[in-house]
Amino acid sequence: MFTTGYAIAMAGIALCVLLCGIGSCVGLFKTGSAAAGVLSEDPKKFGSIMVLVLLPATQGIYGFIIGIIASGKLGGDMVTAQGWALFGAVMPMAITGFVSAIFQGKTSVNCIYTVGKQPSLSARLILYPGMVEFYAILGLIISIMLLGQF
């Protein structure tokens, strides 16, 4: 028999995976669209922009990892407080993953357009969306630390 705590924990896990996935989809939509525009003018720039295109996908992966770790902590007999604790443990990743994927996509788009004009800058420009990635990594680490308490 499943309890209210179990349902709350499941809702948190689902929310984390969904929000991180949605953020990544939005970010990838933006970067993919920008890349298509740049590549339509010069297909040789594919290698220079591929990393910039793919960067927002990492948050979806992080959310999936947290979902797997958290689902291993589930128990059908969880009390409500335990459910809320697990819900709270996955929220750092859910929120930072959602927000950072979208903003990383926006940052990457501008870098992709810059590579379209100045291909020699591609390696340097990874730094800017990488700085946004840092906050997703912090959310990942905090969620892992909190899930370790179970």
One Martini backbone bead per residue (centre of mass of N, CA, C, O) as a GRO file, in nm:
protein
  150
    1MET     BB    1   0.096   0.037   0.024
    2PHE     BB    2   0.050   0.365  -0.045
    3THR     BB    3   0.150   0.680   0.048
    4THR     BB    4   0.168   1.013   0.076
    5GLY     BB    5   0.477   1.026   0.078
    6TYR     BB    6   0.514   0.876  -0.188
    7ALA     BB    7   0.357   1.076  -0.368
    8ILE     BB    8   0.532   1.322  -0.310
    9ALA     BB    9   0.799   1.203  -0.409
   10MET     BB   10   0.704   1.138  -0.697
   11ALA     BB   11   0.638   1.430  -0.774
   12GLY     BB   12   0.927   1.538  -0.743
   13ILE     BB   13   1.065   1.357  -0.947
   14ALA     BB   14   0.891   1.429  -1.189
   15LEU     BB   15   0.948   1.733  -1.182
   16CYS     BB   16   1.250   1.720  -1.224
   17VAL     BB   17   1.255   1.573  -1.495
   18LEU     BB   18   1.064   1.765  -1.647
   19LEU     BB   19   1.205   2.041  -1.608
   20CYS     BB   20   1.477   1.961  -1.727
   21GLY     BB   21   1.364   1.870  -2.000
   22ILE     BB   22   1.226   2.133  -2.083
   23GLY     BB   23   1.472   2.317  -2.069
   24SER     BB   24   1.633   2.159  -2.282
   25CYS     BB   25   1.433   2.187  -2.514
   26VAL     BB   26   1.443   2.492  -2.532
   27GLY     BB   27   1.749   2.524  -2.567
   28LEU     BB   28   1.769   2.336  -2.823
   29PHE     BB   29   1.584   2.495  -3.002
   30LYS     BB   30   1.755   2.749  -3.011
   31THR     BB   31   2.029   2.625  -3.105
   32GLY     BB   32   1.928   2.474  -3.356
   33SER     BB   33   1.820   2.722  -3.505
   34ALA     BB   34   2.086   2.877  -3.517
   35ALA     BB   35   2.253   2.659  -3.660
   36ALA     BB   36   2.088   2.644  -3.918
   37GLY     BB   37   2.153   2.930  -4.008
   38VAL     BB   38   2.463   2.908  -4.018
   39LEU     BB   39   2.477   2.642  -4.200
   40SER     BB   40   2.338   2.765  -4.453
   41GLU     BB   41   2.605   2.941  -4.513
   42ASP     BB   42   2.820   2.726  -4.343
   43PRO     BB   43   2.884   2.388  -4.312
   44LYS     BB   44   3.188   2.399  -4.190
   45LYS     BB   45   3.078   2.491  -3.882
   46PHE     BB   46   2.979   2.243  -3.730
   47GLY     BB   47   3.216   2.182  -3.526
   48SER     BB   48   3.212   2.473  -3.389
   49ILE     BB   49   2.886   2.442  -3.282
   50MET     BB   50   2.805   2.172  -3.141
   51VAL     BB   51   2.859   2.229  -2.840
   52LEU     BB   52   2.667   2.474  -2.821
   53VAL     BB   53   2.413   2.312  -2.888
   54LEU     BB   54   2.440   2.079  -2.649
   55LEU     BB   55   2.455   2.207  -2.362
   56PRO     BB   56   2.138   2.207  -2.270
   57ALA     BB   57   2.123   1.884  -2.230
   58THR     BB   58   2.247   1.834  -1.945
   59GLN     BB   59   2.002   1.893  -1.759
   60GLY     BB   60   1.838   1.646  -1.842
   61ILE     BB   61   2.046   1.446  -1.737
   62TYR     BB   62   2.052   1.538  -1.443
   63GLY     BB   63   1.752   1.487  -1.384
   64PHE     BB   64   1.767   1.184  -1.445
   65ILE     BB   65   1.972   1.111  -1.227
   66ILE     BB   66   1.804   1.206  -0.988
   67GLY     BB   67   1.564   1.021  -1.046
   68ILE     BB   68   1.719   0.758  -0.998
   69ILE     BB   69   1.823   0.809  -0.715
   70ALA     BB   70   1.545   0.875  -0.582
   71SER     BB   71   1.396   0.608  -0.654
   72GLY     BB   72   1.586   0.441  -0.455
   73LYS     BB   73   1.437   0.589  -0.191
   74LEU     BB   74   1.183   0.452  -0.214
   75GLY     BB   75   0.877   0.390  -0.017
   76GLY     BB   76   0.562   0.271   0.052
   77ASP     BB   77   0.606   0.369   0.381
   78MET     BB   78   0.607   0.665   0.362
   79VAL     BB   79   0.601   0.944   0.515
   80THR     BB   80   0.524   1.265   0.474
   81ALA     BB   81   0.799   1.383   0.561
   82GLN     BB   82   0.968   1.211   0.365
   83GLY     BB   83   0.838   1.312   0.107
   84TRP     BB   84   0.917   1.611   0.145
   85ALA     BB   85   1.220   1.563   0.164
   86LEU     BB   86   1.252   1.448  -0.120
   87PHE     BB   87   1.129   1.680  -0.269
   88GLY     BB   88   1.345   1.888  -0.166
   89ALA     BB   89   1.601   1.736  -0.280
   90VAL     BB   90   1.512   1.782  -0.599
   91MET     BB   91   1.473   2.098  -0.639
   92PRO     BB   92   1.749   2.213  -0.713
   93MET     BB   93   1.755   2.069  -0.987
   94ALA     BB   94   1.486   2.154  -1.107
   95ILE     BB   95   1.537   2.464  -1.107
   96THR     BB   96   1.825   2.489  -1.227
   97GLY     BB   97   1.768   2.320  -1.480
   98PHE     BB   98   1.547   2.487  -1.608
   99VAL     BB   99   1.678   2.772  -1.612
  100SER     BB  100   1.966   2.711  -1.728
  101ALA     BB  101   1.884   2.588  -2.000
  102ILE     BB  102   1.754   2.839  -2.116
  103PHE     BB  103   1.997   3.038  -2.073
  104GLN     BB  104   2.205   2.868  -2.220
  105GLY     BB  105   2.067   2.881  -2.491
  106LYS     BB  106   2.082   3.188  -2.524
  107THR     BB  107   2.389   3.209  -2.504
  108SER     BB  108   2.458   3.010  -2.735
  109VAL     BB  109   2.327   3.162  -2.965
  110ASN     BB  110   2.521   3.404  -2.962
  111CYS     BB  111   2.772   3.229  -3.010
  112ILE     BB  112   2.687   3.110  -3.280
  113TYR     BB  113   2.670   3.381  -3.432
  114THR     BB  114   2.967   3.451  -3.385
  115VAL     BB  115   3.088   3.206  -3.533
  116GLY     BB  116   2.967   3.288  -3.806
  117LYS     BB  117   3.173   3.543  -3.812
  118GLN     BB  118   3.400   3.406  -3.587
  119PRO     BB  119   3.545   3.102  -3.583
  120SER     BB  120   3.801   3.152  -3.388
  121LEU     BB  121   3.602   3.177  -3.115
  122SER     BB  122   3.476   2.902  -3.028
  123ALA     BB  123   3.648   2.813  -2.779
  124ARG     BB  124   3.592   3.071  -2.604
  125LEU     BB  125   3.265   3.068  -2.607
  126ILE     BB  126   3.213   2.829  -2.406
  127LEU     BB  127   3.236   2.986  -2.139
  128TYR     BB  128   2.955   3.125  -2.116
  129PRO     BB  129   2.765   2.873  -2.098
  130GLY     BB  130   2.942   2.740  -1.876
  131MET     BB  131   2.860   2.937  -1.647
  132VAL     BB  132   2.566   2.838  -1.639
  133GLU     BB  133   2.625   2.537  -1.577
  134PHE     BB  134   2.729   2.569  -1.287
  135TYR     BB  135   2.437   2.589  -1.155
  136ALA     BB  136   2.351   2.304  -1.227
  137ILE     BB  137   2.577   2.164  -1.071
  138LEU     BB  138   2.497   2.267  -0.795
  139GLY     BB  139   2.217   2.135  -0.793
  140LEU     BB  140   2.321   1.848  -0.822
  141ILE     BB  141   2.493   1.835  -0.567
  142ILE     BB  142   2.274   1.903  -0.360
  143SER     BB  143   2.084   1.670  -0.430
  144ILE     BB  144   2.283   1.446  -0.368
  145MET     BB  145   2.333   1.523  -0.074
  146LEU     BB  146   2.035   1.500   0.019
  147LEU     BB  147   1.993   1.201  -0.076
  148GLY     BB  148   2.217   1.089   0.125
  149GLN     BB  149   2.017   1.112   0.386
  150PHE     BB  150   1.844   0.833   0.317
   0.00000   0.00000   0.00000
